[in-house]
XYZ file of C-alpha atoms in Angstrom:
666
model
C 0.335 34.639 -13.793
C 1.137 30.905 -13.693
C 4.657 29.852 -12.909
C 6.723 28.925 -15.962
C 7.376 25.211 -16.107
C 11.034 24.500 -15.258
C 11.214 22.149 -18.212
C 10.687 25.018 -20.651
C 13.578 27.047 -19.310
C 16.914 27.368 -21.034
C 19.787 25.403 -19.457
C 21.339 28.617 -18.124
C 18.066 29.805 -16.598
C 17.422 26.382 -15.157
C 20.820 26.434 -13.493
C 20.217 29.853 -12.027
C 16.759 28.953 -10.750
C 17.626 25.529 -9.376
C 18.535 25.049 -5.736
C 18.820 23.120 -2.567
C 16.745 19.971 -2.280
C 16.912 20.008 1.498
C 16.122 22.746 3.966
C 19.178 23.807 5.923
C 17.669 23.188 9.313
C 20.636 22.416 11.547
C 22.279 25.450 13.132
C 25.873 24.358 12.501
C 25.922 21.606 9.885
C 23.608 19.366 7.944
C 22.905 15.805 9.045
C 25.384 13.452 7.380
C 22.952 10.687 6.386
C 19.254 10.427 5.499
C 17.322 7.179 5.123
C 13.965 8.180 3.629
C 14.662 9.443 0.102
C 16.258 6.237 -1.214
C 16.312 2.499 -0.597
C 19.687 2.839 1.137
C 21.274 5.387 3.444
C 22.613 8.420 1.604
C 24.393 11.633 2.408
C 21.892 14.458 2.226
C 23.651 16.050 -0.756
C 23.540 12.701 -2.607
C 19.905 11.818 -1.865
C 17.867 11.182 -5.037
C 14.950 13.285 -3.784
C 14.134 16.663 -2.268
C 14.776 15.971 1.406
C 14.602 18.395 4.319
C 15.630 17.523 7.862
C 14.220 18.888 11.106
C 16.917 18.230 13.681
C 16.697 17.459 17.359
C 18.075 20.933 18.084
C 15.134 22.483 16.199
C 12.664 20.546 18.339
C 14.382 21.502 21.584
C 14.035 25.246 21.017
C 10.308 25.381 21.662
C 7.530 23.440 23.394
C 6.147 21.184 20.668
C 2.669 19.834 21.266
C 2.084 18.968 17.610
C 5.059 18.072 15.391
C 3.234 19.683 12.478
C 3.957 23.091 14.019
C 7.673 22.572 13.391
C 7.160 20.952 9.989
C 5.393 24.124 8.899
C 8.814 25.820 8.758
C 10.089 23.399 6.073
C 10.118 24.695 2.474
C 7.169 23.421 0.453
C 5.147 22.508 3.558
C 1.957 24.275 4.603
C -0.440 23.445 7.415
C -4.160 22.744 7.408
C -6.445 22.248 10.408
C -8.931 19.869 8.732
C -11.830 21.573 10.492
C -10.888 20.307 13.981
C -8.280 22.863 14.934
C -5.371 20.398 14.850
C -2.637 20.885 12.234
C -2.109 18.531 9.321
C 0.775 18.616 6.847
C 0.372 19.537 3.176
C 3.343 19.147 0.829
C 3.664 21.139 -2.399
C 0.014 22.102 -2.513
C -1.438 18.607 -2.057
C -3.730 17.958 0.913
C -2.734 16.230 4.126
C -4.234 12.924 2.947
C -1.457 12.775 0.326
C 1.356 12.869 2.889
C 2.497 9.491 4.202
C 3.641 9.516 7.831
C 6.239 6.992 9.013
C 7.704 6.332 12.452
C 11.141 4.748 12.073
C 10.108 3.698 8.576
C 6.811 2.117 9.685
C 3.602 3.361 8.114
C 1.193 5.157 10.472
C -2.284 5.572 9.036
C -5.286 6.594 11.103
C -7.265 7.788 8.088
C -9.638 4.824 8.025
C -10.542 5.288 11.671
C -10.982 9.064 11.719
C -11.779 10.021 8.107
C -9.068 12.672 8.064
C -5.545 13.240 6.774
C -2.441 13.098 8.949
C -3.550 15.394 11.781
C -3.668 12.430 14.173
C -0.677 10.541 12.753
C 1.944 13.087 13.793
C 1.212 12.922 17.519
C 2.146 9.385 18.559
C 5.749 10.230 19.572
C 6.801 12.895 22.138
C 9.160 15.495 20.730
C 11.779 14.745 23.385
C 12.314 11.248 21.936
C 12.619 12.365 18.291
C 16.145 12.267 16.889
C 15.187 13.976 13.625
C 12.362 14.234 11.096
C 13.058 13.660 7.412
C 10.626 15.265 4.983
C 10.635 14.094 1.358
C 8.866 16.548 -0.901
C 7.383 14.935 -3.979
C 5.986 11.481 -4.766
C 7.739 8.447 -3.263
C 5.316 5.716 -4.313
C 8.195 3.873 -6.010
C 9.385 2.911 -2.519
C 6.395 3.352 -0.208
C 3.371 2.751 -2.411
C -0.049 4.338 -1.992
C -0.408 7.453 0.226
C 3.104 8.692 -0.643
C 1.771 10.543 -3.678
C 2.531 13.976 -2.218
C 5.492 13.223 0.010
C 6.727 11.415 3.101
C 7.342 12.466 6.702
C 9.582 9.993 8.540
C 9.805 10.539 12.312
C 13.030 8.903 13.474
C 13.335 8.191 17.197
C 16.501 8.045 19.272
C 18.425 4.778 19.240
C 19.334 2.652 22.223
C 22.859 3.716 23.123
C 25.886 1.925 24.486
C 25.580 3.877 27.768
C 22.600 4.553 29.987
C 20.873 7.862 29.434
C 17.666 9.409 30.686
C 15.725 12.642 30.562
C 12.616 14.333 31.865
C 11.085 17.453 30.350
C 8.348 19.846 31.439
C 6.878 22.620 29.265
C 4.202 25.183 29.974
C 2.606 27.779 27.687
C 0.662 30.726 29.116
C -1.614 32.714 26.795
C -1.732 36.487 27.224
C -5.337 36.424 26.022
C -7.092 34.563 28.821
C -9.833 33.437 26.409
C -7.250 31.188 24.726
C -6.222 27.899 26.274
C -2.918 27.301 28.066
C -0.983 24.079 27.557
C 1.354 21.788 29.487
C 3.675 19.007 28.296
C 5.553 16.349 30.283
C 7.736 13.579 28.860
C 10.475 11.182 29.910
C 12.849 8.678 28.345
C 15.388 6.181 29.603
C 17.566 3.747 27.672
C 20.751 1.766 27.956
C 22.410 -1.635 27.746
C 21.238 -4.677 29.678
C 24.093 -6.765 28.273
C 27.031 -4.764 26.945
C 27.172 -4.636 23.128
C 24.324 -7.166 22.820
C 21.035 -6.284 24.507
C 19.600 -2.830 25.142
C 16.289 -1.374 26.225
C 14.470 1.922 25.691
C 11.357 3.225 27.429
C 9.730 6.590 26.834
C 6.396 8.243 27.349
C 4.617 11.438 28.114
C 1.422 13.422 28.215
C 0.337 16.828 26.996
C -2.755 18.939 27.429
C -4.104 22.081 25.844
C -7.093 23.653 27.504
C -10.045 24.527 25.307
C -10.433 28.104 24.114
C -13.304 30.087 25.563
C -16.237 30.126 23.079
C -16.114 33.934 23.184
C -12.625 33.939 21.627
C -14.067 34.320 18.122
C -16.276 37.366 17.585
C -19.867 36.884 16.479
C -20.674 37.467 12.825
C -23.286 39.952 11.620
C -25.962 37.244 11.730
C -25.107 36.440 15.350
C -23.360 33.120 14.662
C -19.992 32.434 16.233
C -17.366 29.981 14.973
C -16.222 27.406 17.509
C -12.801 27.969 19.046
C -10.100 25.330 19.407
C -11.309 22.433 21.563
C -9.282 20.922 24.355
C -6.529 18.483 23.404
C -5.184 15.643 25.540
C -2.549 13.125 24.500
C -0.603 10.426 26.285
C 1.853 7.802 25.052
C 4.083 5.005 26.335
C 6.550 3.055 24.213
C 9.303 0.510 24.720
C 11.985 -1.152 22.643
C 14.284 -4.130 23.036
C 17.350 -4.123 20.785
C 19.371 -7.336 20.469
C 22.627 -7.527 18.532
C 23.968 -11.077 18.943
C 26.857 -10.416 16.524
C 28.014 -8.012 13.823
C 25.818 -9.624 11.147
C 22.435 -9.545 12.876
C 20.329 -6.979 14.752
C 16.794 -7.497 16.063
C 14.480 -4.849 17.504
C 11.070 -5.265 19.124
C 8.886 -2.170 19.580
C 5.641 -1.858 21.541
C 3.572 1.351 21.549
C 0.422 2.427 23.340
C -1.089 5.872 22.785
C -4.259 7.842 23.403
C -5.295 11.055 21.654
C -8.279 13.243 22.496
C -9.180 16.074 20.140
C -12.074 17.884 21.730
C -13.853 14.669 22.720
C -12.877 12.690 19.609
C -10.724 9.972 21.156
C -8.327 7.549 19.466
C -6.339 4.748 21.033
C -3.483 3.099 19.173
C -1.524 -0.017 19.976
C 1.372 -1.036 17.760
C 3.864 -3.879 17.600
C 6.918 -4.091 15.365
C 9.618 -6.728 14.950
C 12.569 -5.960 12.662
C 15.673 -7.882 11.604
C 18.624 -6.181 9.950
C 21.441 -8.153 8.409
C 24.906 -7.079 7.291
C 26.709 -9.605 5.111
C 29.660 -9.683 2.732
C 27.305 -9.619 -0.259
C 25.018 -6.835 0.983
C 22.401 -5.795 3.530
C 18.943 -7.108 4.317
C 15.942 -5.930 6.289
C 12.789 -7.835 7.199
C 10.007 -6.338 9.290
C 6.545 -7.209 10.534
C 4.323 -4.668 12.224
C 0.727 -4.400 13.297
C -1.276 -1.283 14.189
C -4.619 -1.308 15.982
C -6.416 2.039 16.088
C -9.651 2.321 18.034
C -11.823 5.355 17.469
C -13.724 5.470 20.760
C -16.218 8.172 19.808
C -16.553 8.133 16.031
C -16.429 11.156 13.748
C -19.785 12.909 14.260
C -20.172 15.650 16.853
C -22.692 14.771 19.537
C -22.739 11.064 18.672
C -20.806 8.024 19.896
C -20.065 5.690 16.984
C -16.886 3.707 17.765
C -14.898 1.925 15.086
C -11.639 -0.011 14.860
C -8.941 -0.161 12.185
C -6.227 -2.834 11.945
C -3.236 -2.789 9.609
C -0.728 -5.644 9.321
C 2.375 -5.348 7.160
C 5.245 -7.660 6.267
C 7.947 -5.969 4.226
C 11.565 -6.528 3.386
C 14.403 -5.488 1.133
C 17.819 -6.718 0.018
C 20.524 -4.246 -1.039
C 23.374 -5.552 -3.187
C 26.479 -3.600 -4.275
C 27.542 -4.634 -7.780
C 30.865 -4.038 -9.500
C 29.293 -3.575 -12.943
C 28.895 0.194 -13.507
C 29.487 0.647 -9.759
C 25.833 -0.125 -9.007
C 23.826 -0.540 -5.836
C 20.764 -2.688 -6.501
C 17.872 -2.958 -4.042
C 15.029 -5.479 -4.308
C 12.045 -5.456 -1.984
C 8.445 -6.387 -1.394
C 5.462 -5.806 0.863
C 2.324 -7.646 1.967
C -0.348 -5.479 3.576
C -3.720 -6.355 5.090
C -6.187 -3.720 6.307
C -9.444 -4.234 8.176
C -12.094 -1.835 9.389
C -15.017 -2.436 11.736
C -17.542 0.413 11.823
C -21.082 -0.676 12.774
C -22.473 2.863 12.631
C -21.066 4.141 9.336
C -20.368 0.909 7.428
C -23.822 -0.607 7.706
C -25.694 1.232 4.979
C -27.580 4.507 4.937
C -29.716 5.427 7.975
C -33.222 4.046 7.663
C -32.179 1.192 5.359
C -34.380 -1.866 5.707
C -31.401 -4.235 5.561
C -28.242 -3.333 7.434
C -24.964 -4.180 5.694
C -21.928 -5.984 7.100
C -20.057 -3.555 9.403
C -16.703 -5.099 8.437
C -14.564 -4.448 5.392
C -11.024 -5.455 4.492
C -8.516 -5.305 1.685
C -5.234 -6.979 0.750
C -2.390 -5.403 -1.133
C 0.987 -6.743 -2.234
C 3.918 -5.100 -3.931
C 7.419 -5.632 -5.269
C 9.930 -2.894 -6.010
C 13.370 -2.457 -7.484
C 15.743 0.477 -7.243
C 19.134 0.699 -8.901
C 21.746 3.339 -8.234
C 24.277 3.649 -11.071
C 27.394 5.802 -10.946
C 27.613 6.437 -14.660
C 30.211 9.219 -14.667
C 32.561 10.747 -12.110
C 30.318 12.748 -9.795
C 27.112 11.678 -11.539
C 24.683 9.123 -10.088
C 21.443 7.995 -11.696
C 18.801 6.285 -9.554
C 16.016 4.447 -11.362
C 13.290 2.364 -9.823
C 9.784 1.017 -10.092
C 7.206 -0.410 -7.738
C 4.374 -2.673 -8.803
C 1.404 -2.689 -6.439
C -1.361 -5.238 -6.762
C -4.459 -3.939 -4.988
C -7.346 -6.308 -4.325
C -9.929 -3.761 -5.480
C -7.982 -1.709 -8.052
C -5.661 -4.147 -9.779
C -2.022 -3.497 -10.657
C -0.234 -0.162 -10.817
C 3.354 0.799 -11.616
C 5.096 3.703 -9.854
C 8.349 4.382 -11.752
C 10.836 7.128 -11.089
C 14.223 8.360 -12.293
C 16.483 10.792 -10.476
C 19.911 12.127 -11.353
C 22.397 13.781 -8.972
C 25.557 15.405 -10.358
C 28.445 17.078 -8.548
C 30.189 18.979 -11.375
C 32.477 20.712 -8.873
C 33.230 20.370 -5.188
C 30.725 22.995 -4.072
C 27.948 22.230 -6.572
C 25.142 19.688 -6.634
C 22.748 19.585 -9.595
C 19.706 17.345 -9.582
C 16.661 16.475 -11.679
C 13.904 13.950 -11.203
C 10.722 12.505 -12.669
C 8.229 10.232 -10.928
C 4.767 8.760 -11.250
C 2.694 7.740 -8.251
C -0.721 6.388 -7.391
C -3.071 6.450 -4.415
C -5.899 3.984 -3.867
C -9.182 5.110 -2.294
C -9.427 4.235 1.406
C -11.570 1.418 2.754
C -14.173 3.985 3.750
C -14.751 5.952 0.586
C -14.491 2.844 -1.593
C -17.408 1.175 0.206
C -20.959 2.038 -0.926
C -22.141 0.969 2.542
C -20.090 3.664 4.268
C -21.688 7.008 5.025
C -21.266 10.061 7.211
C -23.290 13.201 8.008
C -21.983 16.360 6.389
C -22.957 19.910 5.336
C -22.524 21.207 8.873
C -25.164 19.167 10.681
C -25.698 15.565 11.760
C -29.489 15.877 11.474
C -30.499 18.522 8.913
C -27.443 18.755 6.645
C -26.545 16.251 3.921
C -25.088 12.753 3.852
C -22.005 11.517 1.988
C -21.300 7.909 0.993
C -18.559 5.804 -0.564
C -18.386 4.614 -4.144
C -17.344 1.178 -5.417
C -16.563 2.565 -8.900
C -13.857 5.023 -7.880
C -10.564 5.049 -9.768
C -7.159 5.416 -8.058
C -5.519 8.809 -8.185
C -2.319 9.160 -10.196
C 0.273 11.893 -10.352
C 3.233 12.878 -12.495
C 5.873 15.035 -10.901
C 9.017 16.713 -12.222
C 11.617 18.746 -10.409
C 14.906 20.450 -11.162
C 17.425 21.736 -8.676
C 20.984 22.555 -7.659
C 22.853 23.364 -4.477
C 25.898 25.483 -3.811
C 27.826 24.967 -0.584
C 30.235 27.784 0.095
C 31.232 26.428 3.484
C 30.018 29.279 5.641
C 27.028 29.896 3.403
C 24.683 27.840 1.248
C 22.035 28.885 -1.254
C 19.666 27.220 -3.633
C 16.265 26.719 -5.150
C 14.160 23.758 -6.271
C 11.486 24.021 -8.959
C 8.679 21.477 -9.204
C 5.710 20.713 -11.435
C 3.054 18.182 -10.343
C -0.163 17.087 -12.030
C -2.718 14.968 -10.189
C -5.405 13.039 -12.075
C -8.630 11.382 -10.880
C -8.498 13.320 -7.635
C -11.005 11.891 -5.165
C -13.575 14.560 -4.453
C -16.640 15.180 -2.277
C -16.796 18.967 -2.579
C -20.029 18.753 -4.623
C -22.646 18.568 -1.883
C -25.352 20.768 -0.411
C -28.098 20.650 2.208
C -30.467 22.418 -0.221
C -33.063 19.771 -1.167
C -34.159 21.606 -4.331
C -30.646 22.177 -5.604
C -29.241 18.745 -4.669
C -30.641 16.751 -7.664
C -28.703 18.999 -10.062
C -25.365 17.696 -8.714
C -23.951 14.890 -10.830
C -22.933 12.869 -7.739
C -26.399 13.098 -6.131
C -27.787 9.630 -5.367
C -31.129 10.286 -3.625
C -32.635 11.255 -0.283
C -32.507 9.614 3.113
C -35.756 8.674 4.828
C -35.493 11.880 6.890
C -35.148 13.994 3.711
C -31.429 14.716 3.737
C -29.810 14.644 0.247
C -27.117 12.020 -0.381
C -23.916 12.451 -2.395
C -21.163 9.984 -3.218
C -17.434 10.394 -3.749
C -16.373 10.827 -7.349
C -13.345 11.239 -9.592
C -13.996 14.643 -11.080
C -11.034 16.783 -10.100
C -7.585 17.206 -11.493
C -5.018 19.391 -9.786
C -1.908 21.153 -11.036
C 0.673 22.356 -8.548
C 3.748 24.295 -9.574
C 6.205 26.167 -7.473
C 9.668 26.965 -6.228
C 11.427 26.376 -2.918
C 14.341 28.572 -1.910
C 16.530 27.912 1.130
C 19.710 29.412 2.520
C 22.048 29.265 5.500
C 24.749 31.686 6.573
C 27.341 31.149 9.294
C 28.114 34.759 10.113
C 30.503 33.867 12.942
C 31.344 30.802 15.046
C 28.459 31.768 17.324
C 25.901 33.275 14.928
C 23.886 31.424 12.287
C 21.137 32.694 10.002
C 18.699 30.516 8.040
C 15.917 31.511 5.661
C 13.601 29.802 3.218
C 10.826 30.830 0.878
C 8.195 28.757 -0.931
C 6.003 29.695 -3.854
C 3.141 27.272 -4.522
C 0.443 27.687 -7.146
C -2.044 24.829 -6.614
C -5.167 24.847 -8.777
C -8.186 22.679 -9.438
C -8.017 22.270 -13.207
C -11.019 19.962 -13.655
C -13.525 22.575 -14.770
C -13.853 25.069 -17.581
C -11.785 27.531 -15.547
C -8.947 26.758 -13.179
C -9.730 27.510 -9.540
C -7.247 28.044 -6.704
C -7.288 25.502 -3.888
C -8.255 26.691 -0.438
C -5.920 27.025 2.572
C -2.739 27.103 0.523
C -0.741 30.302 0.720
C 1.106 31.064 -2.494
C 3.897 32.753 -0.561
C 5.393 31.356 2.652
C 8.705 32.424 4.194
C 10.647 31.523 7.331
C 13.609 33.269 8.926
C 15.670 32.188 11.937
C 18.738 33.569 13.698
C 20.587 31.563 16.372
C 23.235 33.236 18.548
C 25.349 31.446 21.133
C 25.790 34.570 23.225
C 27.670 32.757 26.013
C 28.904 29.179 26.342
C 25.848 28.428 28.472
C 23.359 30.830 26.841
C 21.773 30.527 23.404
C 19.347 33.075 21.920
C 17.020 32.626 18.931
C 14.740 34.868 16.918
C 12.420 33.487 14.236
C 9.819 34.852 11.869
C 7.143 33.226 9.724
C 5.239 34.877 6.872
C 2.038 33.403 5.440
C 0.726 35.036 2.308
C -2.931 35.578 1.554
C -4.882 32.359 1.035
C -8.332 31.489 -0.211
C -10.726 30.188 2.432
C -13.727 29.753 0.120
C -13.783 29.105 -3.643
C -17.267 28.383 -5.063
C -17.434 26.100 -8.106
C -18.393 29.032 -10.348
C -15.286 30.948 -9.303
C -17.368 33.887 -8.080
C -17.536 35.472 -4.601
C -14.310 33.894 -3.368
C -13.104 34.676 0.153
C -9.499 35.282 1.152
C -7.715 35.426 4.480
C -5.112 38.221 4.604
C -1.363 37.747 4.753
C 0.297 37.970 8.136
C 3.654 37.525 9.862
C 4.515 36.097 13.285
C 7.792 36.505 15.215
C 9.069 34.452 18.157
C 12.023 34.871 20.543
C 13.574 32.278 22.830
C 16.546 31.668 25.110
C 18.191 28.451 26.342
C 20.373 28.398 29.454
C 22.484 25.338 30.219
C 22.491 25.541 34.005
C 24.609 22.401 34.251
C 25.304 19.312 32.123
C 22.211 17.817 33.739
C 19.787 20.753 33.487
C 18.706 23.043 30.654
C 16.100 25.788 31.066
C 14.392 27.473 28.140
C 11.944 30.312 27.913
C 10.512 32.453 25.187
C 7.849 34.774 23.901
C 5.816 33.590 20.931
C 3.993 35.945 18.547
C 5.814 39.041 19.774
C 3.544 41.451 17.919
C 0.371 39.649 19.084
C -0.829 39.099 15.505
C -4.073 37.098 15.589
C -6.629 35.917 13.037
C -10.273 35.251 13.812
C -11.861 32.035 12.611
C -14.512 32.889 10.013
C -15.369 29.420 8.643
C -15.473 25.961 10.214
C -12.354 24.870 8.305
C -10.206 27.725 9.573
C -8.177 27.974 12.753
C -7.187 30.651 15.201
C -3.626 31.912 15.119
C -2.656 32.007 18.792
C -1.733 35.448 20.084
C 1.152 36.490 22.308
C 2.143 33.805 24.817
C 5.038 32.976 27.069
C 6.514 29.546 27.503
C 9.007 27.973 29.890
C 10.695 24.605 29.656
C 13.042 22.577 31.837
C 14.917 19.426 30.785
C 16.835 17.252 33.229
C 19.226 14.626 31.869
C 21.483 11.964 33.260
């Protein structure tokens, strides 16, 4: 039965069913300020968006090879493996390609180089150097433009301090099932002042490795075929920052990053540069930033082939925030210039066998201006309205307006409601008719997919309603959302069957070797409705309990009948208890429930396949040996609940495993 739209509820029912916009992720108190959900810093309870925060303490409790593993505990977030065994983040039922990933507010986008969502974008920063992660659920195109149609993940790193600090961390994970791969993680960081109160430096880096699973990990099917297990993963990263504060009005930071990621032989290298100026003046605040990302795909995207490509993104953006006395406003004006280039001689040069090879380079320019105004209209009530106008070289102009109200009717209550529209432009790859890639499970006898110059941008309309009650030692709440996505970019209509292929409306012909060709199209529309419940209880000064539950009903509504989307559990719940048993000893127990999810939904709605529901429990302990040394250990998946991979898009749920971690600080 579909979820009732929150905008058809009575006011009383809406109040009862509304809830916390942010997940209560800190064990003792919520972070005071968030920077992602608005144009200016806001207290979490005042943020004009549904914002959850993953704190540094959350990241320290377990060895984190992929940040997505922790994000999967946030309400409204589910994980997908994108067919390569590495997790990507889905927000409120929309795929990982609809989640914009930021590092300290800078866009990270490897999609053009790897033809995937955000499964690569979350791994450029070691967990030890992350201060917190802010997750905005719902469209934020009014501030961030295209790719923020589903939500935003902002990874915020630790700042250069006024005193020298340093750390080194080692983690190891040992699988009980020796067919599954073990993993090791090492990272370090050091930062401090070079000139007191003026010039500081930060340097951090690390490496992690997960050994490949044994091919025999997945049992053979009745026909003798066996799904591939998780490939080996290797990552390394090195980053530095110079922070110069010549006086109280000006601050300059220079960041340099170099990273390498290897997902089972698919290797990416990324080099990034960022220069930012922040100003604090009597009339307001300003920020101006230039950054450049170079991502080199050393191997390409086709198994068994080496087809390197390179993606370059250059961005100049800025904003000016002005407090105004009239209606107690805070006005923010901003803009962005973005230039993207892609070089791909293998996949951007026309279909295989073409007599004339196309130009292997493509590029696009995009510019935008935005305005956001925060108005305190009544005591305790703030209305935030804004709009962003993007001018895309290939798709023209698009507005992304939004309005969000936050009301504190009493000291313990926060009520909120919001509406937003967003858009997402097709990537350089799928917008080019000269781009193509093997598909249908084989690089030689499957099918071939190509881009399409006539694609339309995707647009979404999202509404949400919520409230929060803070009882001091306990907090409860629920957020209800309703999202509709139009002109969804789609390539699901494809087949290797040569007789059946011409009946598909996106069929464009055959390659010289006989493989059928299909192009991207705008055929799908998606509706996603749901509810996100979160709670926190401080049972004693040493014992905290947190729980959240998400209901998401995401459906493809483009056909005669609505079809559920794959790899999206309707019901997801997380539970965590943290007990400071002794001043130097902390204990934690957590549980995660994933409801049944579809793993195959044919277009006719018949013969669907579902993966069963399951629950996983973890236990961990942290011992502060001294102010300079902390040792952690734990047992993950206590009940040894595993799932076998039955299709290429699935993933194995790791079984019981033990991990140990040691962090030295100075």
